[in-house]
CSV table of C-alpha atoms in Angstrom, one decimal:
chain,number,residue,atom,x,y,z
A,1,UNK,CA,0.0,0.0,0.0
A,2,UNK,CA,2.7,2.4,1.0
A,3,UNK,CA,4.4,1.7,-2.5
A,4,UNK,CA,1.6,2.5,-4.1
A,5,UNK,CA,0.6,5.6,-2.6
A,6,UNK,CA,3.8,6.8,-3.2
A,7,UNK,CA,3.8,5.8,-6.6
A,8,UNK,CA,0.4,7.7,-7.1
A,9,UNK,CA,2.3,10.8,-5.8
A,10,UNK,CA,4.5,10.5,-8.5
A,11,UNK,CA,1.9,10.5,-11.0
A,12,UNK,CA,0.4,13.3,-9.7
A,13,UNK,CA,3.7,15.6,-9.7
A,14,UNK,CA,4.1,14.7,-13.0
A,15,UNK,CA,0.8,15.4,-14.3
A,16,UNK,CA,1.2,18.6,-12.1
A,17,UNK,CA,4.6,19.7,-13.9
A,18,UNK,CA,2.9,18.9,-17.4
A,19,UNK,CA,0.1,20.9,-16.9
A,20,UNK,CA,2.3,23.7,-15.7
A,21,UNK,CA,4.5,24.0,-19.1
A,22,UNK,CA,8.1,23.6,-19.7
A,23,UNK,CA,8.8,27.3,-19.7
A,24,UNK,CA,7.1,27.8,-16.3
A,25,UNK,CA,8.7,24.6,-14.8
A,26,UNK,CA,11.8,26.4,-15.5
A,27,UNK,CA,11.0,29.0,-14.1
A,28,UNK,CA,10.3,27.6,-11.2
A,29,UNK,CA,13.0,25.4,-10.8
A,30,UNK,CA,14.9,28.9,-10.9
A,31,UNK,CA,12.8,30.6,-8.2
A,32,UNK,CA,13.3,27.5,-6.3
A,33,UNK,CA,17.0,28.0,-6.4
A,34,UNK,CA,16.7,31.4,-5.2
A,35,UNK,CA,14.5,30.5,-2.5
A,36,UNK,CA,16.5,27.7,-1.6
A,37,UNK,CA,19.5,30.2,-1.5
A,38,UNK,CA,18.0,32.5,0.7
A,39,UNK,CA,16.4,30.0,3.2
A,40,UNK,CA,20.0,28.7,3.5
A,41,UNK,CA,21.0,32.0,4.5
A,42,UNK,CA,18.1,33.1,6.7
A,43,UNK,CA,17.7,29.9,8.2
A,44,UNK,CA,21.1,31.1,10.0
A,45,UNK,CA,19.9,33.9,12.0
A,46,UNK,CA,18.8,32.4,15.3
A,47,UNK,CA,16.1,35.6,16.0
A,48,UNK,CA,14.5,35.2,12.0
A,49,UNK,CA,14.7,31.2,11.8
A,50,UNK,CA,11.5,30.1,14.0
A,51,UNK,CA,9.5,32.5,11.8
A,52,UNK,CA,10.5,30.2,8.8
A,53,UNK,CA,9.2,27.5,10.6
A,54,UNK,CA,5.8,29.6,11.0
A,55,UNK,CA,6.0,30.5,7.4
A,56,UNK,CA,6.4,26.2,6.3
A,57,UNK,CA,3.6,25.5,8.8
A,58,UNK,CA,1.2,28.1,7.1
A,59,UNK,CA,2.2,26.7,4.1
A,60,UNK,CA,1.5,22.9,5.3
A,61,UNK,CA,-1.7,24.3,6.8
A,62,UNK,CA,-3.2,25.1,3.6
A,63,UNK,CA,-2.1,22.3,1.9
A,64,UNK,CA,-4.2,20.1,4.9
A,65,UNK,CA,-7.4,22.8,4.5
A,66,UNK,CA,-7.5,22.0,0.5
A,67,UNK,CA,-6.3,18.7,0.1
A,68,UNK,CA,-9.2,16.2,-1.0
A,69,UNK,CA,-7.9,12.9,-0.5
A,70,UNK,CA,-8.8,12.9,3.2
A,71,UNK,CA,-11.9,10.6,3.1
A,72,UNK,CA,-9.6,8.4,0.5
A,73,UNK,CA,-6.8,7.9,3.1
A,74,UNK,CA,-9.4,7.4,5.6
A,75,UNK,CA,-11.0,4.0,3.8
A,76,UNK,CA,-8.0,3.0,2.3
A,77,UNK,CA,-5.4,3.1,5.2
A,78,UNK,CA,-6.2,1.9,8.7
A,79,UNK,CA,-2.9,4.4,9.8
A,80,UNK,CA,-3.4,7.0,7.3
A,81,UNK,CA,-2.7,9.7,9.8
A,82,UNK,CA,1.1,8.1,9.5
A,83,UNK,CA,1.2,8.9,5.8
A,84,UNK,CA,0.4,12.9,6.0
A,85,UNK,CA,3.3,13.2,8.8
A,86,UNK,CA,5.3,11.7,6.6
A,87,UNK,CA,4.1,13.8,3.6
A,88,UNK,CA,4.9,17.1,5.4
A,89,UNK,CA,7.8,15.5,6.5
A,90,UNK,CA,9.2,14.6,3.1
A,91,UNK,CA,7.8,18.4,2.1
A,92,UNK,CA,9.4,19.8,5.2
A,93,UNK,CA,13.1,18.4,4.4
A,94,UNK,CA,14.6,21.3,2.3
A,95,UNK,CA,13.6,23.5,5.6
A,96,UNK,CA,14.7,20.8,8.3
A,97,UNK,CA,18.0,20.1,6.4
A,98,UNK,CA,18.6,24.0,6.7
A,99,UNK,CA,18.1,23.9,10.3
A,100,UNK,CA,20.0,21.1,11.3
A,101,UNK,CA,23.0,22.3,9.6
A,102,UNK,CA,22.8,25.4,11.3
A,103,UNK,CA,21.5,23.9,14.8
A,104,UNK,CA,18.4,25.9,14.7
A,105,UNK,CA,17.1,23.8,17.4
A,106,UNK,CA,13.8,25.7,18.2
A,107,UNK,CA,12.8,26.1,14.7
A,108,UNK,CA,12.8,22.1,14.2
A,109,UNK,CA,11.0,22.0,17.4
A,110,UNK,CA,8.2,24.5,16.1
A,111,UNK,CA,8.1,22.0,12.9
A,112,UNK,CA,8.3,18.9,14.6
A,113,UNK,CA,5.6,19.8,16.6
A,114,UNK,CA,3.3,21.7,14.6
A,115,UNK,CA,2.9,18.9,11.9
A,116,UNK,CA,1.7,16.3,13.8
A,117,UNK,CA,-1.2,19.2,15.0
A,118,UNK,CA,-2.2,20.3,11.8
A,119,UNK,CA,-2.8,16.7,10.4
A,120,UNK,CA,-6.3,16.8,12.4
A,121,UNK,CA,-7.6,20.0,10.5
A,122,UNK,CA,-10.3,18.6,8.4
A,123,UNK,CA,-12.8,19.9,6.7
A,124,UNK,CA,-13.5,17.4,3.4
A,125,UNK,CA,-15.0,14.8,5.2
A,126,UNK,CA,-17.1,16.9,7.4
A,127,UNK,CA,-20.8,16.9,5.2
A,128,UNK,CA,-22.6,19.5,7.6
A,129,UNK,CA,-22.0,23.4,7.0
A,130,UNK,CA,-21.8,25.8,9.6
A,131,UNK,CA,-24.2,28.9,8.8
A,132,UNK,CA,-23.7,32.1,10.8
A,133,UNK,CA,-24.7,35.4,11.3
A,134,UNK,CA,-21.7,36.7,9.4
A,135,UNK,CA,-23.2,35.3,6.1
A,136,UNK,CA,-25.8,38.0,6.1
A,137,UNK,CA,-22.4,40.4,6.2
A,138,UNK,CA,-21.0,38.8,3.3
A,139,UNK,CA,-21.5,40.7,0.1
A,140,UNK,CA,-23.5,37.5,-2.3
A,141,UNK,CA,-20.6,38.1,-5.3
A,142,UNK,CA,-17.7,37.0,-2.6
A,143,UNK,CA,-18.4,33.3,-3.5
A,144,UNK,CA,-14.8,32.2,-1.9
A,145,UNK,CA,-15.8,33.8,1.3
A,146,UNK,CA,-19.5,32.2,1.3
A,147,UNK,CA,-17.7,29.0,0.9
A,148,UNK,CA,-15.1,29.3,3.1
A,149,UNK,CA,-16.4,30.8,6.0
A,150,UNK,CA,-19.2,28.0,5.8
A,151,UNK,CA,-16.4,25.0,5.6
A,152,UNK,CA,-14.4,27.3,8.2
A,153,UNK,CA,-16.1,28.9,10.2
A,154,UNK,CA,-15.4,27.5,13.6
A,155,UNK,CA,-11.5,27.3,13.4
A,156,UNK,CA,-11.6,30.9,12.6
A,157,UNK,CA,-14.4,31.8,15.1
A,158,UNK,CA,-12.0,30.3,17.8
A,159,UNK,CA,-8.6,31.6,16.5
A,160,UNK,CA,-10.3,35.1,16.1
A,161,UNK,CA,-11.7,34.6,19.8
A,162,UNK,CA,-8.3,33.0,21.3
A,163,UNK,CA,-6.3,36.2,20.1
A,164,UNK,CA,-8.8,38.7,21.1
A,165,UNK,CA,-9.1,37.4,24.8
A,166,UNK,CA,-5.3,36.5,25.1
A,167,UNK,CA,-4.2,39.6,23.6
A,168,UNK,CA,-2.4,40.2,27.0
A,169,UNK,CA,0.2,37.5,25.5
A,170,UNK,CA,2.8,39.1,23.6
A,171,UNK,CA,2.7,36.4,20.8
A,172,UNK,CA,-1.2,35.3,20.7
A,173,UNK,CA,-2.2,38.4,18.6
A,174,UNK,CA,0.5,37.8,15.4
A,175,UNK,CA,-0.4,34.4,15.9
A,176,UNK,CA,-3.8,34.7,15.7
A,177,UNK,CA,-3.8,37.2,12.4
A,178,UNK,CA,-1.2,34.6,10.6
A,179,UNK,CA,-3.4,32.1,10.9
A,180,UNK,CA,-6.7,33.8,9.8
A,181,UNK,CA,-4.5,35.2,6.8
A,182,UNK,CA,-3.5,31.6,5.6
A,183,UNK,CA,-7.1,30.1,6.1
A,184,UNK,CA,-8.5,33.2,3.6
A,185,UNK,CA,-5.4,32.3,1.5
A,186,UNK,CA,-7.1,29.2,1.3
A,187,UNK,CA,-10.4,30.5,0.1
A,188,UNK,CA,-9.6,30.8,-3.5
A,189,UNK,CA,-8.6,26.7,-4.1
A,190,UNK,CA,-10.7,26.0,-6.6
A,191,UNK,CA,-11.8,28.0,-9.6
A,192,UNK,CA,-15.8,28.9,-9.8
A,193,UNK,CA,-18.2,28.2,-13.1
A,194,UNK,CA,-17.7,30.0,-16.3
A,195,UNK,CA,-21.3,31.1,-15.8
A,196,UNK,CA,-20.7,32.6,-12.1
A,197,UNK,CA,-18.2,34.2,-13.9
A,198,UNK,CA,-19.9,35.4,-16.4
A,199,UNK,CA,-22.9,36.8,-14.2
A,200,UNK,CA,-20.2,39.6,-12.7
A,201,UNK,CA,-20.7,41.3,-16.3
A,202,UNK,CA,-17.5,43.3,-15.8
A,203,UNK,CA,-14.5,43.2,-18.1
A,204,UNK,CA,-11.6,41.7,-16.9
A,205,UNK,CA,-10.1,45.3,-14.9
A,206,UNK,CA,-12.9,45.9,-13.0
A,207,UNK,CA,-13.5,42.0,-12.3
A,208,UNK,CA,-10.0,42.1,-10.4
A,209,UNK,CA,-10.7,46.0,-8.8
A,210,UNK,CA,-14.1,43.6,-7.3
A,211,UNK,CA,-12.1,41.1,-6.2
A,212,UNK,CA,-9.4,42.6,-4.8
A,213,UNK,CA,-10.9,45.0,-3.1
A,214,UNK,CA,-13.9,42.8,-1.4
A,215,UNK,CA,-10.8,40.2,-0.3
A,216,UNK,CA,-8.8,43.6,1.8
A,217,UNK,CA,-12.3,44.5,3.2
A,218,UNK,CA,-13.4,41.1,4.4
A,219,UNK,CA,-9.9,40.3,5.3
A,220,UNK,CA,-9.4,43.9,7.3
A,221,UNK,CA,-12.6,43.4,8.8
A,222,UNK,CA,-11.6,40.1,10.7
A,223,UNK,CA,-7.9,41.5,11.5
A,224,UNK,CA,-8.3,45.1,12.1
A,225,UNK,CA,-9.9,44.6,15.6
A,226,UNK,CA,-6.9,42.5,16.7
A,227,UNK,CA,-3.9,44.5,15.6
A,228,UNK,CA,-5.6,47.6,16.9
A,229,UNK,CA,-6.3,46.2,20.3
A,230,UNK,CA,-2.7,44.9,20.6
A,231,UNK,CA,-1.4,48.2,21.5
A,232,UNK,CA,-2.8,48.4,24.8
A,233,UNK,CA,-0.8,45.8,26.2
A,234,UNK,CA,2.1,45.8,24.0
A,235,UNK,CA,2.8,49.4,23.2
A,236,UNK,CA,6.7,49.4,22.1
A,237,UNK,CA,5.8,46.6,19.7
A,238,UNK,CA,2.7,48.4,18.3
A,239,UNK,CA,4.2,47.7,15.1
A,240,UNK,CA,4.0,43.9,14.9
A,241,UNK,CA,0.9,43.0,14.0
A,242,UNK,CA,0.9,46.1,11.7
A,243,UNK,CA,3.5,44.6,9.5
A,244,UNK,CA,2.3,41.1,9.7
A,245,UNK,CA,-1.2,43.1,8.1
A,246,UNK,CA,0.3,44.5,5.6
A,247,UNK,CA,2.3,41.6,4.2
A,248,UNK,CA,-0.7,39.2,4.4
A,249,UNK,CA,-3.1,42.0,2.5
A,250,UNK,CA,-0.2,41.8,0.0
A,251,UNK,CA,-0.3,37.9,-0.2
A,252,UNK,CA,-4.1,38.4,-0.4
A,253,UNK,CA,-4.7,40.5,-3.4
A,254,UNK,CA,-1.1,38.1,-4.6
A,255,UNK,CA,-4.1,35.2,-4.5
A,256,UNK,CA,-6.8,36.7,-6.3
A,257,UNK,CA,-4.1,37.2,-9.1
A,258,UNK,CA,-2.7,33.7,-9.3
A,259,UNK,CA,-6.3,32.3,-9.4
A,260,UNK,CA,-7.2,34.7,-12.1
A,261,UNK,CA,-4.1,34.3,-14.0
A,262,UNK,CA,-4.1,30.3,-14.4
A,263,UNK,CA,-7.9,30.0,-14.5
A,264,UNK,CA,-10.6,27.1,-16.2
A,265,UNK,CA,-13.8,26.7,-14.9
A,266,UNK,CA,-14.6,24.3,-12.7
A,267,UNK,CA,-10.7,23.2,-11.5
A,268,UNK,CA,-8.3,24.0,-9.0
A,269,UNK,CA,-5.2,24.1,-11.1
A,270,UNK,CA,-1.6,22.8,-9.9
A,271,UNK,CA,-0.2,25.5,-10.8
A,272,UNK,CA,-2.2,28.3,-8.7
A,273,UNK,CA,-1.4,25.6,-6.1
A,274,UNK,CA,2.5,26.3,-6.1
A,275,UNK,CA,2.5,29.4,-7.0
A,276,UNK,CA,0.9,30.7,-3.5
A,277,UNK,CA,2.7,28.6,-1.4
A,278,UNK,CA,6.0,30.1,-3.0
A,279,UNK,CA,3.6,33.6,-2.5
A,280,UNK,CA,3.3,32.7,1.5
A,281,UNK,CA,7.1,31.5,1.6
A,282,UNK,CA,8.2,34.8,0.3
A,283,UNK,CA,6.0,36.8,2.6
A,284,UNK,CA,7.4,35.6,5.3
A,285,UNK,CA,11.1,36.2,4.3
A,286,UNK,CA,11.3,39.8,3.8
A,287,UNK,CA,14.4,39.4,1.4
A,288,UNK,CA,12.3,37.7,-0.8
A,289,UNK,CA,9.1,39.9,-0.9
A,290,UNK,CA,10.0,42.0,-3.8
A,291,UNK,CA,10.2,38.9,-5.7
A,292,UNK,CA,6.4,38.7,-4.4
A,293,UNK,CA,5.3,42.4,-5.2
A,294,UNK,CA,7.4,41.6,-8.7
A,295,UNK,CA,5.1,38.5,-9.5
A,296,UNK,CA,2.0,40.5,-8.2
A,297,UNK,CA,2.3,43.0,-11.3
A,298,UNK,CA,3.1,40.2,-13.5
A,299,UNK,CA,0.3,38.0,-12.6
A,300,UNK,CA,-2.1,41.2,-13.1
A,301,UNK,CA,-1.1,41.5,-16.9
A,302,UNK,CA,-1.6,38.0,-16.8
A,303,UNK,CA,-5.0,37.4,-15.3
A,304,UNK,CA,-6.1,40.4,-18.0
A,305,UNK,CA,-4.8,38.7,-20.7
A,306,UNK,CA,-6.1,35.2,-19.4
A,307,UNK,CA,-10.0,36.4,-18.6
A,308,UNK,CA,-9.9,38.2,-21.9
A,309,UNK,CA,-11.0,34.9,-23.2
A,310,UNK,CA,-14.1,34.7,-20.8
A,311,UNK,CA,-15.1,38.2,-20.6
A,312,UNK,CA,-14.1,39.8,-23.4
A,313,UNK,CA,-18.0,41.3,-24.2
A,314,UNK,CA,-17.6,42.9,-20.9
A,315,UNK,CA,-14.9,45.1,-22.1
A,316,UNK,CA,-15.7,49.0,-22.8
């Protein structure tokens, strides 16, 4: 069984790197490098490191939220908890190599730990939806927040509470708002209908002005309470949770363009897949950021030219 699964893995990177295109796959394989450079390098600095280790874990954390397989592991594998600890792991092993050469001993702690905790986020074999008050708040055309407040709207009712009542704790607050940001990262999975999108009527501009801006009003809406609450108790370090806002409202309009940019109706494409876990990655190292705000603008000319197809009787 374990052969096989593995073997199906395989298949599926494969089929994954074929869809993507050879041009793209090199260019990835580039961007690798130079992530792979710079986590090398960062991963030295004992102060930056552990925030790697946050950075892999939000990463991990919406690969768990999105990954379908779940209920297939479940029926399949008596112990199939044991295979997505050691899928993270194999995942995690470019990171954990990093900090083992450089003895970064609370960073592999943070990882260690944080993996076998995020396995038992799971939300594709739960069949019941969770409706709440806030859906009445949610504009009808934010179909990714509909959804994913429905599917998660307990985790982030309980993170959202934990930080607010524990604000007193110097680290609950950033914690809190990273967490919130990778769940709404997660939102956008999976593309909608060509006839949703079609029902926007707008041309492909002022589709993306929608989006972008109903994702940094939903998004501020949740976070804005915490990061201004945190300077009561944590005055000299008022600027914390600000930063941490500002890069995760980057990586949040960075989404809407990856999904826009590689998008077919009905499919959650491979490629929008990697591209925002490189996105969160590079948020979280600020040397690599501008590589971030660089593929933002490119990804905008991109989606335009890429819903051109779909919406091009919008256009005026």
């Amino acid at each position: 069984m374990v052969k096989t699964l593995l073997q199906i893995r395989l298949k599926q990177l494969y089929r994954g790197a074929t869809d993507i295109g050879i041009i793209r796959s090199l260019f990835l394989l580039c961007l690798a490098g130079f992530l792979g450079s710079a986590l090398f390098m960062k991963s030295a600095d004992q102060t930056f490191s552990p925030y790697i280790g946050l950075a892999l874990l939000g990463v991990l954390i919406m690969i768990q939220i999105s990954r379908r397989d779940k209920l297939f592991l479940k029926t399949h594998f008596s112990n199939y908890k044991f295979f997505l600890i050691a899928e993270y792991l194999i995942i995690s092993a470019p990171v954990l190599f990093c900090m083992f050469y450089h003895f970064q001993l609370l960073s592999i702690a943070i990882i260690l730990a944080g993996i076998p905790l995020l396995i038992h986020i799971d939300k594709s074999t739960k069949h019941k939806t969770a409706r709440s008050f806030l859906h009445k708040w949610i504009p009808d055309d934010c179909i990714e927040w509909k959804a994913g407040v429905r599917s998660q709207y307990y985790l982030m009712a309980i993170v959202w509470i934990v930080g607010i009542v524990t604000s007193f704790y110097i680290s609950s607050v950033p914690i809190a708002i990273f967490i919130l940001g990778i769940v709404s990262l997660s939102f956008f999975d999976k593309n909608e209908s060509y006839q949703i999108l079609m029902s926007y009527e707008r041309g492909p501009r002022k589709l993306l002005q929608l989006k972008i801006g109903r994702q940094i009003k939903l998004f501020s809406a949740i976070v804005i309470p915490m990061v201004l609450l945190f300077p009561f108790f944590h005055p000299e370090y008022w600027y914390i949770p600000v930063v941490e806002y500002l890069i995760l409202l980057t990586l949040q309009i960075y989404v809407v363009l990856v999904k826009y940019a590689f998008y077919e109706p009905n499919i959650k494409s491979p490629a929008v897949s990697i591209f925002v876990s490189i996105g969160v990655m590079g948020g979280m190292i600020p040397i690599l950021l501008p590589v971030v705000l660089l593929l933002i603008l490119w990804f905008y000319f991109k989606s335009i030219d890429n819903l051109n197809f779909y919406l091009d009787d919008f256009n005026s």
